[in-house]
Amino acid sequence: MTTTPDIWEPLEPALSVRQVLTLERVLAGEPEVVAGASHLDRPVRWVHVAEAADVGVMLSGGEMVLTTGVLLAGDEEKQAEYVRSLHRADAAAVVLGLGRAFPAAPAVMRRAAERCGLPMVVLHRPFPFAELTEEVQSRLVRRKFAAVSLSEAVRTELTALITAGAPLQRLLDEVARHSACPVVVTNLAHRVLGTAGERPAVDDVLRDWERIARQAGGTEGDGWIRAELGGRGERWGRIVLCGYRGDTATGRLLADRAAEALVLHRMLGGGAACSWEEQSAQSLLTDLVSGVVPARQLLPRARAAGLPVNRRTFVPLVVRDGDTPRLDRLLRLLGLPGLVAELADGATAVLLSLPRDQDAGALAAHFAGRLRTESGRARTVVAAADPRVAWDDVPAGLREARHVADAVADSAAALDLPPVVRLRDVHLRGLIRLLRDDPHVQSFAERELDGLLCETEEELLSVLRTYLATGRNKSRTAQLHHVSRPALYRRLESIQVRLGVDLDDFEQAASVHIALLAHDAQQQ
C-alpha cells in the first residue's frame, strides 16, 4: 500500500503570495508590498525569473515573476506594458529587486499593478533570486508529490474495498477519512444517496441541502469540490466534498479518485443508481425503527433524501410479502411521496408523507388495495400505525406497524383481515407478540404445551393450532387438514390426553390457545 508522511491529513492550501513573503530567505531581502496588497492570497504555482519585456507570452498562469527591471529602465511605456502583460497572463505577483535598475519602485509600474490588482513587491536589499526560486520550487514539488501520493493511496484503498465487496457506505467513509470533511453523493436532482463524515458536520450540510447544493452547483468555492458520476456519455450523479480545507487541486484529485471508485462499484455490482437510493432509504428507515439515533437528528437526512417533512402527515406502514422495487414503483405510480426500505425477516417499511389536508387512511387503504391487486397475493399484509403529524413520533409509529405485521404473519386469521391492519385488529395475538420475550410467558407456554412440543407431535400441534384458530370448528378443521370427522376426533382426543385438558371447557381452551400463540410468536 502506498503511504506518505501525514497522508491522512488534508494538505494545506498551495503557497500564496503572502506565505512566500514570510519565508526566511525572502525576509532577508526586506520585501515591501507596494501595490495589490488586497490580492496577496493568490496561489503561487511556480516561480519564474525573467527580464524580457514581453515575459507575459511565456507564462501559463499562477507564476511569481522575479525581475531586476534592467530592460525596463528609462521607458515608462515598457514598464506599464510589462505589468499589463503579467496581468493578462494571470501571473500571481511580480517581485522587483531594487538596486541595479531602480533605486525605488517605479511609480508607473506601481500604478499599473494597482489598477490590475496584481501584487507588486520590491526587495530593498540585494537578494539572490536563485535562493528564492530554490526554496519555493522545492516546497511546491514536495506538495505536488504529496498530492499525487495521496491520490494513488486513495485509489489503491478504494479499489481494494471494491474487490472485497464492500458496500457503498464503506467507500464513502474512506473518502471522508482522507478528505476530513463531509462527503455527499447525490443524483442529478440533488437527492442525497449517501453521506459520510462526522455526523454533526454532515447534519449541518444536509439541514438545507437543496438550497446549498444548487447554490454551490455552478462554481467551486469555500471548499465545495464536485466530481461527476457516470459513463458512456451519461451522467447519473455526483460526489461532493463539502468544505474541504486543503488545496483545491488536491481536493479535485480526491474527488476524481472517489468518483472513479464509485463508478467501478456500480459497474461491478451490476446495479443502477436507484439501488443507492434504496440503500439510502433503508439506512434512514432502519435508524428510525431502531430508535438508536433520535428522530430529530435524522430529520436533515430525511429532507435531503427527498422526503417532504414540513407540515406533513406521516403514515408508517410495514408490508409482508412485498418487494422493495414493486413498492417503490407503486408509490411513484400513485403519486405518493414516501420512502421504501427492506427490513429484516421479509418485512418492508414504507413511510408515506402526505399533505395534511389529504385523507391519510383512505390513501393508505388505496395503496394496500393496489398492492394486492398488482402482486396477485391475497395474503399480502399491509400493517399501519395511526398517522403522525410530528416527526418525532414517526419511529414509534414504524415500530407499531412492524409489531402489527409480525403479529399476523403466517396466521390463518390474515385471510379475514382488512386491507390495512392496525393495532386494534390484532387483539390478543398482538398482545402476546409484545410479551413473547417475557420469561414468565415463555415458561407458561412450555408448561401448557409440554406434551406436544417434541418433534414427533408436530402434526398434532398443527391440528390444535387450526382448531383453536377456527374457533373450535371441527368441520372446518377436518376440511383444512383433509381428514374425516372421526379421524379428527381421535386426534383431538389424543391432544387432550397429552395436555391433560378438556378443550370443550372455555377457560382451559383459552389457556391452551394463549400458550400456543406465545409459542408461535417465540418461533418467529
Coordinates of C-alpha atoms in Angstrom, one line a residue:
M1 CA 0.0 0.0 0.0
T2 CA 1.3 3.5 -0.9
T3 CA 1.9 5.7 2.1
T4 CA 3.4 9.1 2.7
P5 CA 4.1 11.1 5.9
D6 CA 0.9 12.7 7.2
I7 CA -1.0 11.4 4.3
W8 CA -4.3 11.2 6.2
E9 CA -4.3 14.9 7.0
P10 CA -5.7 17.3 4.3
L11 CA -2.9 19.2 2.6
E12 CA -2.7 22.9 3.4
P13 CA -3.7 25.3 0.6
A14 CA -1.0 25.9 -2.1
L15 CA 1.6 28.5 -1.2
S16 CA 0.1 32.0 -1.5
V17 CA 2.0 35.2 -2.3
R18 CA 1.6 36.2 1.4
Q19 CA 3.1 32.9 2.5
V20 CA 6.1 33.3 0.1
L21 CA 6.8 36.7 1.5
T22 CA 7.1 35.2 5.1
L23 CA 9.8 32.7 4.1
E24 CA 13.0 33.3 5.9
R25 CA 15.1 33.7 2.8
V26 CA 12.7 36.2 1.4
L27 CA 12.6 38.2 4.6
A28 CA 16.3 38.7 4.3
G29 CA 15.6 40.8 1.2
E30 CA 13.4 43.2 3.2
P31 CA 10.3 42.8 0.9
E32 CA 7.7 45.6 0.7
V33 CA 4.3 45.3 -0.9
V34 CA 3.8 48.4 -3.0
A35 CA 0.7 47.5 -5.0
G36 CA -2.1 44.9 -5.0
A37 CA -2.0 44.3 -1.2
S38 CA -5.5 43.0 -1.2
H39 CA -4.6 40.2 -3.6
L40 CA -1.8 38.6 -1.6
D41 CA -3.7 35.3 -1.1
R42 CA -3.3 34.4 -4.7
P43 CA -1.8 30.9 -5.1
V44 CA 1.7 30.6 -6.4
R45 CA 2.1 27.8 -8.9
W46 CA 5.7 28.4 -9.9
V47 CA 8.5 31.0 -9.6
H48 CA 9.9 32.4 -12.8
V49 CA 13.0 34.7 -13.2
A50 CA 12.6 36.8 -16.3
E51 CA 14.0 40.1 -17.6
A52 CA 12.3 40.1 -21.1
A53 CA 9.8 42.9 -21.6
D54 CA 7.3 40.5 -23.2
V55 CA 7.6 37.9 -20.5
G56 CA 3.8 37.5 -20.4
V57 CA 3.7 35.4 -23.5
M58 CA 5.9 32.8 -21.8
L59 CA 3.6 32.3 -18.8
S60 CA 0.7 30.0 -18.2
G61 CA -0.8 31.5 -15.0
G62 CA 0.0 31.4 -11.3
E63 CA 3.7 32.3 -11.6
M64 CA 5.5 34.7 -9.3
V65 CA 7.8 36.6 -11.6
L66 CA 11.2 37.9 -10.3
T67 CA 13.0 40.7 -12.2
T68 CA 15.6 43.4 -11.7
G69 CA 13.9 45.6 -14.5
V70 CA 17.2 46.2 -16.3
L71 CA 15.4 46.1 -19.7
L72 CA 12.6 48.4 -18.5
A73 CA 14.7 51.4 -17.1
G74 CA 14.0 54.7 -18.8
D75 CA 10.9 53.6 -20.7
E76 CA 7.7 54.2 -18.8
E77 CA 5.5 52.7 -21.6
K78 CA 7.5 49.5 -21.4
Q79 CA 7.2 49.5 -17.6
A80 CA 3.4 49.8 -17.8
E81 CA 3.1 47.2 -20.6
Y82 CA 5.2 44.8 -18.6
V83 CA 2.8 44.9 -15.7
R84 CA -0.2 44.6 -18.1
S85 CA 1.3 41.6 -19.8
L86 CA 1.7 39.9 -16.5
H87 CA -1.9 40.6 -15.6
R88 CA -3.1 39.2 -18.9
A89 CA -1.1 36.0 -18.3
D90 CA -2.7 35.7 -14.9
A91 CA 0.6 35.9 -13.0
A92 CA 0.4 35.6 -9.2
A93 CA 2.7 38.5 -8.5
V94 CA 5.8 40.5 -9.7
V95 CA 8.8 40.9 -7.4
L96 CA 11.3 43.7 -8.4
G97 CA 14.8 43.7 -7.0
L98 CA 15.9 47.3 -6.3
G99 CA 19.4 48.5 -6.9
R100 CA 20.6 47.6 -10.5
A101 CA 17.9 49.5 -12.5
F102 CA 15.6 51.2 -10.0
P103 CA 16.5 52.7 -6.6
A104 CA 12.8 52.7 -5.7
A105 CA 9.6 51.3 -7.0
P106 CA 8.7 52.9 -10.4
A107 CA 5.5 54.9 -10.0
V108 CA 4.3 53.8 -13.4
M109 CA 4.6 50.2 -12.6
R110 CA 3.1 50.7 -9.2
R111 CA 0.0 52.5 -10.6
A112 CA -0.4 49.9 -13.3
A113 CA -0.2 47.0 -10.8
E114 CA -2.7 48.6 -8.5
R115 CA -5.2 49.1 -11.4
C116 CA -4.8 45.5 -12.5
G117 CA -5.0 44.1 -9.0
L118 CA -1.5 42.5 -9.4
P119 CA 0.6 42.2 -6.2
M120 CA 3.8 44.1 -6.7
V121 CA 6.7 43.6 -4.2
V122 CA 10.0 45.3 -4.1
L123 CA 13.2 43.9 -2.3
H124 CA 15.2 46.6 -0.6
R125 CA 18.3 44.5 -0.1
P126 CA 20.3 42.6 -2.7
F127 CA 18.9 39.2 -2.9
P128 CA 20.0 36.1 -4.9
F129 CA 16.9 35.2 -6.9
A130 CA 18.3 31.6 -7.1
E131 CA 17.7 31.1 -3.4
L132 CA 14.1 32.2 -3.6
T133 CA 13.4 30.0 -6.6
E134 CA 15.1 27.0 -5.0
E135 CA 13.1 27.5 -1.7
V136 CA 9.7 27.9 -3.4
Q137 CA 10.2 25.3 -6.1
S138 CA 11.2 22.7 -3.6
R139 CA 8.2 23.4 -1.4
L140 CA 5.9 23.2 -4.4
V141 CA 7.4 20.0 -5.7
R142 CA 7.1 18.4 -2.3
R143 CA 3.4 19.4 -2.1
K144 CA 2.7 18.2 -5.6
F145 CA 4.4 14.8 -4.8
A146 CA 2.3 14.5 -1.6
A147 CA -0.9 15.3 -3.5
V148 CA -0.1 12.6 -6.2
S149 CA 0.8 10.1 -3.5
L150 CA -2.4 10.8 -1.6
S151 CA -4.4 10.4 -4.8
E152 CA -2.7 7.0 -5.5
A153 CA -3.2 5.8 -1.9
V154 CA -6.9 6.6 -2.1
R155 CA -7.2 4.8 -5.4
T156 CA -5.5 1.7 -4.1
E157 CA -7.5 1.6 -0.9
L158 CA -10.9 2.1 -2.6
T159 CA -10.1 -0.5 -5.3
A160 CA -9.2 -3.0 -2.5
L161 CA -12.5 -2.3 -0.8
I162 CA -14.5 -2.8 -4.0
T163 CA -12.6 -6.0 -4.7
A164 CA -13.5 -7.2 -1.2
G165 CA -17.2 -6.5 -1.9
A166 CA -17.5 -3.5 0.5
P167 CA -20.8 -1.6 0.4
L168 CA -21.2 2.0 -0.8
Q169 CA -21.1 3.3 2.8
R170 CA -17.7 1.8 3.5
L171 CA -16.2 3.5 0.4
L172 CA -17.7 6.9 1.4
D173 CA -16.4 6.5 4.9
E174 CA -12.9 6.0 3.5
V175 CA -13.2 9.1 1.2
A176 CA -14.4 11.2 4.2
R177 CA -11.5 9.9 6.3
H178 CA -9.0 11.1 3.6
S179 CA -10.7 14.4 2.9
A180 CA -11.5 15.2 6.6
C181 CA -14.8 16.8 5.5
P182 CA -18.4 15.7 4.9
V183 CA -18.9 13.7 1.7
V184 CA -22.2 13.6 -0.1
V185 CA -23.3 11.6 -3.1
T186 CA -26.4 12.8 -5.0
N187 CA -28.4 12.0 -8.1
L188 CA -28.8 14.7 -10.7
A189 CA -31.9 16.0 -8.9
H190 CA -29.8 16.7 -5.8
R191 CA -31.4 13.9 -3.9
V192 CA -28.9 12.6 -1.4
L193 CA -28.0 8.9 -2.0
G194 CA -25.2 8.6 0.6
T195 CA -23.2 10.6 3.2
A196 CA -20.1 10.2 5.3
G197 CA -18.1 12.2 7.8
E198 CA -18.5 13.5 11.3
R199 CA -22.3 13.3 12.0
P200 CA -22.7 16.9 13.3
A201 CA -20.9 18.3 10.3
V202 CA -22.9 16.1 7.9
D203 CA -26.1 17.2 9.5
D204 CA -25.1 20.9 9.1
V205 CA -24.6 20.3 5.4
L206 CA -27.9 18.4 5.0
R207 CA -30.0 20.8 7.0
D208 CA -30.8 22.9 4.0
W209 CA -29.3 20.7 1.4
E210 CA -31.3 21.5 -1.7
R211 CA -30.6 25.2 -1.5
I212 CA -27.0 24.7 -0.6
A213 CA -26.4 22.2 -3.4
R214 CA -28.0 24.4 -6.1
Q215 CA -26.1 27.4 -4.8
A216 CA -22.8 25.5 -4.9
G217 CA -23.6 23.9 -8.3
G218 CA -22.1 26.5 -10.5
T219 CA -18.7 27.2 -9.0
E220 CA -16.2 25.6 -6.6
G221 CA -15.7 27.8 -3.6
D222 CA -15.3 27.6 0.1
G223 CA -14.0 24.1 -0.3
W224 CA -17.0 22.7 -2.2
I225 CA -15.5 20.3 -4.7
R226 CA -17.5 18.1 -7.1
A227 CA -16.9 15.2 -9.4
E228 CA -19.4 13.8 -11.8
L229 CA -20.6 10.2 -11.7
G230 CA -21.4 8.4 -15.0
G231 CA -20.0 6.7 -18.0
R232 CA -20.5 6.2 -21.7
G233 CA -21.7 9.7 -22.2
E234 CA -24.3 9.5 -19.4
R235 CA -24.2 11.3 -16.1
W236 CA -26.3 9.9 -13.2
G237 CA -24.9 11.6 -10.1
R238 CA -22.1 13.5 -8.4
I239 CA -19.9 13.3 -5.4
V240 CA -19.3 16.5 -3.4
L241 CA -16.6 17.2 -0.8
C242 CA -18.3 19.8 1.4
G243 CA -15.9 22.3 2.9
Y244 CA -12.6 20.7 2.0
R245 CA -9.9 22.6 3.9
G246 CA -6.9 21.7 1.8
D247 CA -5.5 22.7 -1.6
T248 CA -8.2 22.9 -4.2
A249 CA -6.1 20.9 -6.7
T250 CA -5.6 18.1 -4.1
G251 CA -9.3 18.2 -3.4
R252 CA -10.1 17.7 -7.1
L253 CA -7.7 14.7 -7.2
L254 CA -9.5 13.2 -4.2
A255 CA -12.9 13.8 -5.7
D256 CA -11.8 12.3 -9.0
R257 CA -10.4 9.2 -7.4
A258 CA -13.6 8.8 -5.4
A259 CA -15.8 9.2 -8.5
E260 CA -13.7 6.6 -10.3
A261 CA -14.3 4.1 -7.4
L262 CA -18.0 4.8 -7.2
V263 CA -18.5 4.2 -10.9
L264 CA -16.5 1.0 -10.7
H265 CA -18.5 -0.1 -7.6
R266 CA -21.7 0.4 -9.6
M267 CA -20.4 -1.4 -12.7
L268 CA -19.2 -4.5 -10.7
G269 CA -22.3 -4.6 -8.6
G270 CA -24.5 -4.7 -11.7
G271 CA -26.8 -2.2 -10.0
A272 CA -28.2 1.1 -11.0
A273 CA -28.1 4.4 -9.3
C274 CA -31.6 3.8 -8.0
S275 CA -30.2 0.9 -5.9
W276 CA -28.2 3.5 -4.0
E277 CA -31.4 5.4 -3.4
E278 CA -32.8 2.2 -1.9
Q279 CA -29.8 1.8 0.3
S280 CA -30.2 5.4 1.5
A281 CA -33.8 4.9 2.3
Q282 CA -33.0 1.6 4.1
S283 CA -30.4 3.2 6.2
L284 CA -32.7 6.0 7.2
L285 CA -35.7 3.9 8.0
T286 CA -33.7 1.3 9.8
D287 CA -32.3 4.0 12.1
L288 CA -35.8 5.3 12.6
V289 CA -37.2 1.9 13.5
S290 CA -34.3 1.0 15.8
G291 CA -34.5 4.3 17.8
V292 CA -30.7 4.3 18.3
V293 CA -30.5 7.7 16.7
P294 CA -33.0 10.3 17.9
A295 CA -35.6 11.2 15.2
R296 CA -34.7 14.9 15.4
Q297 CA -31.1 14.1 14.3
L298 CA -32.4 12.1 11.3
L299 CA -34.6 14.9 10.0
P300 CA -31.8 16.5 7.9
R301 CA -31.2 13.1 6.3
A302 CA -34.9 12.6 5.5
R303 CA -35.2 16.1 4.0
A304 CA -32.1 15.6 1.9
A305 CA -33.3 12.2 0.7
G306 CA -36.3 13.9 -0.9
L307 CA -38.9 13.2 1.7
P308 CA -41.2 16.3 2.3
V309 CA -41.2 16.9 6.1
N310 CA -42.8 20.4 6.6
R311 CA -46.4 20.4 7.7
R312 CA -47.0 16.8 6.6
T313 CA -48.9 13.8 7.9
F314 CA -46.7 10.7 8.2
V315 CA -48.2 7.2 7.7
P316 CA -45.9 4.4 8.9
L317 CA -46.6 1.1 7.0
V318 CA -44.9 -2.3 7.1
V319 CA -45.6 -4.7 4.3
R320 CA -45.3 -8.5 4.4
D321 CA -44.7 -10.4 1.1
G322 CA -43.9 -7.3 -0.8
D323 CA -40.6 -6.5 -2.6
T324 CA -39.0 -3.1 -2.4
P325 CA -38.8 -2.3 -6.2
R326 CA -42.5 -3.0 -6.6
L327 CA -43.5 -0.9 -3.7
D328 CA -41.3 2.0 -4.9
R329 CA -42.8 1.8 -8.4
L330 CA -46.3 1.7 -6.9
L331 CA -45.6 4.9 -4.8
R332 CA -44.5 6.7 -7.9
L333 CA -47.4 5.4 -9.9
L334 CA -49.9 6.7 -7.3
G335 CA -48.0 9.9 -6.8
L336 CA -47.5 9.3 -3.1
P337 CA -44.3 10.8 -1.6
G338 CA -42.5 8.3 0.6
L339 CA -39.6 6.1 1.3
V340 CA -39.4 2.3 1.0
A341 CA -36.8 0.1 2.7
E342 CA -36.4 -3.6 3.3
L343 CA -36.2 -4.6 6.9
A344 CA -35.3 -8.0 8.4
D345 CA -37.4 -11.2 8.2
G346 CA -39.2 -10.4 5.0
A347 CA -40.7 -7.1 6.1
T348 CA -40.6 -3.9 4.1
A349 CA -41.1 -0.4 5.7
V350 CA -43.0 2.3 3.8
L351 CA -43.2 5.8 5.2
L352 CA -45.7 8.0 3.4
S353 CA -45.5 11.8 3.7
L354 CA -48.9 13.4 2.8
P355 CA -50.2 16.9 2.8
R356 CA -52.3 17.5 6.0
D357 CA -55.5 18.2 4.0
Q358 CA -55.5 14.7 2.5
D359 CA -57.3 11.6 3.9
A360 CA -54.3 9.5 5.2
G361 CA -56.5 6.5 6.0
A362 CA -58.2 6.4 2.5
L363 CA -54.8 6.8 0.7
A364 CA -53.2 4.0 2.8
A365 CA -56.2 1.7 2.0
H366 CA -56.0 2.6 -1.7
F367 CA -52.2 1.8 -1.7
A368 CA -52.9 -1.5 0.0
G369 CA -55.6 -2.5 -2.4
R370 CA -53.5 -1.7 -5.5
L371 CA -50.6 -3.6 -4.0
R372 CA -52.7 -6.7 -3.5
T373 CA -54.1 -6.4 -7.0
E374 CA -50.8 -5.9 -8.7
S375 CA -48.9 -8.6 -6.7
G376 CA -51.8 -11.1 -7.0
R377 CA -51.3 -12.2 -3.4
A378 CA -54.4 -12.1 -1.3
R379 CA -52.4 -12.8 1.8
T380 CA -50.1 -9.7 1.4
V381 CA -50.2 -8.0 4.8
V382 CA -50.1 -4.2 5.0
A383 CA -49.8 -3.1 8.6
A384 CA -50.1 0.5 9.7
A385 CA -49.9 2.7 12.7
D386 CA -52.1 5.7 13.2
P387 CA -50.9 8.7 11.2
R388 CA -48.4 11.0 12.9
V389 CA -48.2 14.8 12.4
A390 CA -45.0 15.2 14.4
W391 CA -41.7 13.8 13.0
D392 CA -40.5 12.8 16.5
D393 CA -43.5 10.3 16.7
V394 CA -42.5 8.5 13.4
P395 CA -40.1 5.9 15.0
A396 CA -42.8 4.8 17.4
G397 CA -45.3 4.6 14.6
L398 CA -42.9 2.4 12.5
R399 CA -42.3 0.1 15.4
E400 CA -46.0 -0.2 16.0
A401 CA -46.6 -1.1 12.3
R402 CA -43.8 -3.6 12.5
H403 CA -45.4 -5.2 15.6
V404 CA -48.8 -5.4 13.9
A405 CA -47.3 -7.0 10.8
D406 CA -45.4 -9.6 12.9
A407 CA -48.5 -10.3 14.9
V408 CA -50.4 -11.5 11.9
A409 CA -47.5 -13.1 9.9
D410 CA -48.2 -16.6 8.8
S411 CA -51.5 -16.6 10.5
A412 CA -54.7 -18.1 9.1
A413 CA -56.5 -15.1 10.5
A414 CA -54.7 -12.9 7.9
L415 CA -57.3 -14.1 5.4
D416 CA -60.0 -12.2 7.3
L417 CA -58.1 -9.0 7.9
P418 CA -59.0 -5.6 6.4
P419 CA -56.8 -4.2 3.6
V420 CA -54.8 -2.2 6.2
V421 CA -54.2 -3.9 9.5
R422 CA -53.9 -1.8 12.6
L423 CA -53.2 -2.5 16.3
R424 CA -56.9 -2.7 17.1
D425 CA -57.2 -5.6 14.5
V426 CA -54.7 -8.0 16.1
H427 CA -56.4 -8.2 19.6
L428 CA -54.9 -11.0 21.8
R429 CA -52.4 -12.0 19.1
G430 CA -50.8 -8.6 19.2
L431 CA -50.5 -8.6 23.0
I432 CA -48.9 -11.9 23.0
R433 CA -46.5 -10.7 20.3
L434 CA -45.4 -7.9 22.6
L435 CA -44.9 -10.2 25.5
R436 CA -43.3 -13.1 23.7
D437 CA -39.8 -12.5 25.2
D438 CA -41.0 -12.3 28.8
P439 CA -39.6 -15.3 30.8
H440 CA -43.0 -15.8 32.5
V441 CA -44.8 -16.1 29.2
Q442 CA -42.2 -18.5 27.9
S443 CA -42.5 -20.7 31.0
F444 CA -46.3 -20.6 30.7
A445 CA -46.2 -21.7 27.0
E446 CA -43.8 -24.6 27.7
R447 CA -45.8 -25.7 30.7
E448 CA -49.2 -25.7 28.9
L449 CA -47.9 -27.4 25.7
D450 CA -45.3 -29.7 27.3
G451 CA -47.0 -32.8 25.9
L452 CA -46.9 -31.6 22.3
L453 CA -43.5 -29.9 21.9
C454 CA -41.5 -32.8 20.7
E455 CA -40.8 -33.2 17.0
T456 CA -43.0 -36.4 16.7
E457 CA -46.1 -34.5 17.8
E458 CA -45.8 -31.6 15.3
E459 CA -48.8 -32.9 13.3
L460 CA -51.0 -32.8 16.5
L461 CA -49.7 -29.3 17.3
S462 CA -50.7 -28.2 13.8
V463 CA -54.2 -29.7 14.2
L464 CA -54.6 -27.9 17.6
R465 CA -53.5 -24.6 16.0
T466 CA -56.1 -24.8 13.3
Y467 CA -58.8 -26.0 15.7
L468 CA -58.3 -23.0 18.0
A469 CA -57.8 -20.5 15.2
T470 CA -61.2 -21.5 13.6
G471 CA -63.0 -21.0 16.9
R472 CA -63.0 -24.8 17.7
N473 CA -64.9 -25.5 14.5
K474 CA -64.5 -29.3 14.0
S475 CA -65.9 -29.4 10.4
R476 CA -63.7 -26.6 9.2
T477 CA -60.6 -28.1 10.9
A478 CA -61.2 -31.5 9.3
Q479 CA -61.7 -29.8 5.9
L480 CA -58.4 -27.8 6.2
H481 CA -56.4 -31.0 7.2
H482 CA -58.1 -33.2 4.7
V483 CA -59.2 -35.8 7.2
S484 CA -62.6 -37.3 8.1
R485 CA -64.6 -36.2 11.2
P486 CA -63.9 -39.5 13.1
A487 CA -60.2 -39.1 12.4
L488 CA -60.2 -35.6 13.6
Y489 CA -62.0 -36.6 16.8
R490 CA -59.3 -39.2 17.5
R491 CA -56.6 -36.6 17.1
L492 CA -58.3 -34.1 19.4
E493 CA -58.7 -36.8 22.0
S494 CA -55.0 -37.6 21.7
I495 CA -54.2 -33.9 22.2
Q496 CA -56.4 -33.6 25.3
V497 CA -54.8 -36.7 26.8
R498 CA -51.2 -35.4 26.2
L499 CA -52.0 -31.9 27.5
G500 CA -54.3 -33.1 30.3
V501 CA -57.0 -30.6 29.4
D502 CA -60.6 -30.5 28.2
L503 CA -60.9 -28.4 25.1
D504 CA -64.6 -28.2 25.5
D505 CA -64.0 -26.1 28.6
F506 CA -63.7 -22.5 27.5
E507 CA -61.2 -21.4 30.1
Q508 CA -58.9 -24.4 29.5
A509 CA -59.2 -24.0 25.8
A510 CA -58.4 -20.3 26.1
S511 CA -55.3 -21.1 28.3
V512 CA -54.0 -23.5 25.7
H513 CA -54.7 -21.0 22.9
I514 CA -52.8 -18.3 24.6
A515 CA -49.9 -20.7 25.2
L516 CA -49.9 -21.7 21.5
L517 CA -49.9 -18.0 20.4
A518 CA -46.9 -17.4 22.7
H519 CA -45.1 -20.5 21.4
D520 CA -45.6 -19.5 17.8
A521 CA -44.6 -15.9 18.5
Q522 CA -41.3 -17.1 20.0
Q523 CA -40.5 -19.2 17.0
Q524 CA -40.7 -16.2 14.6

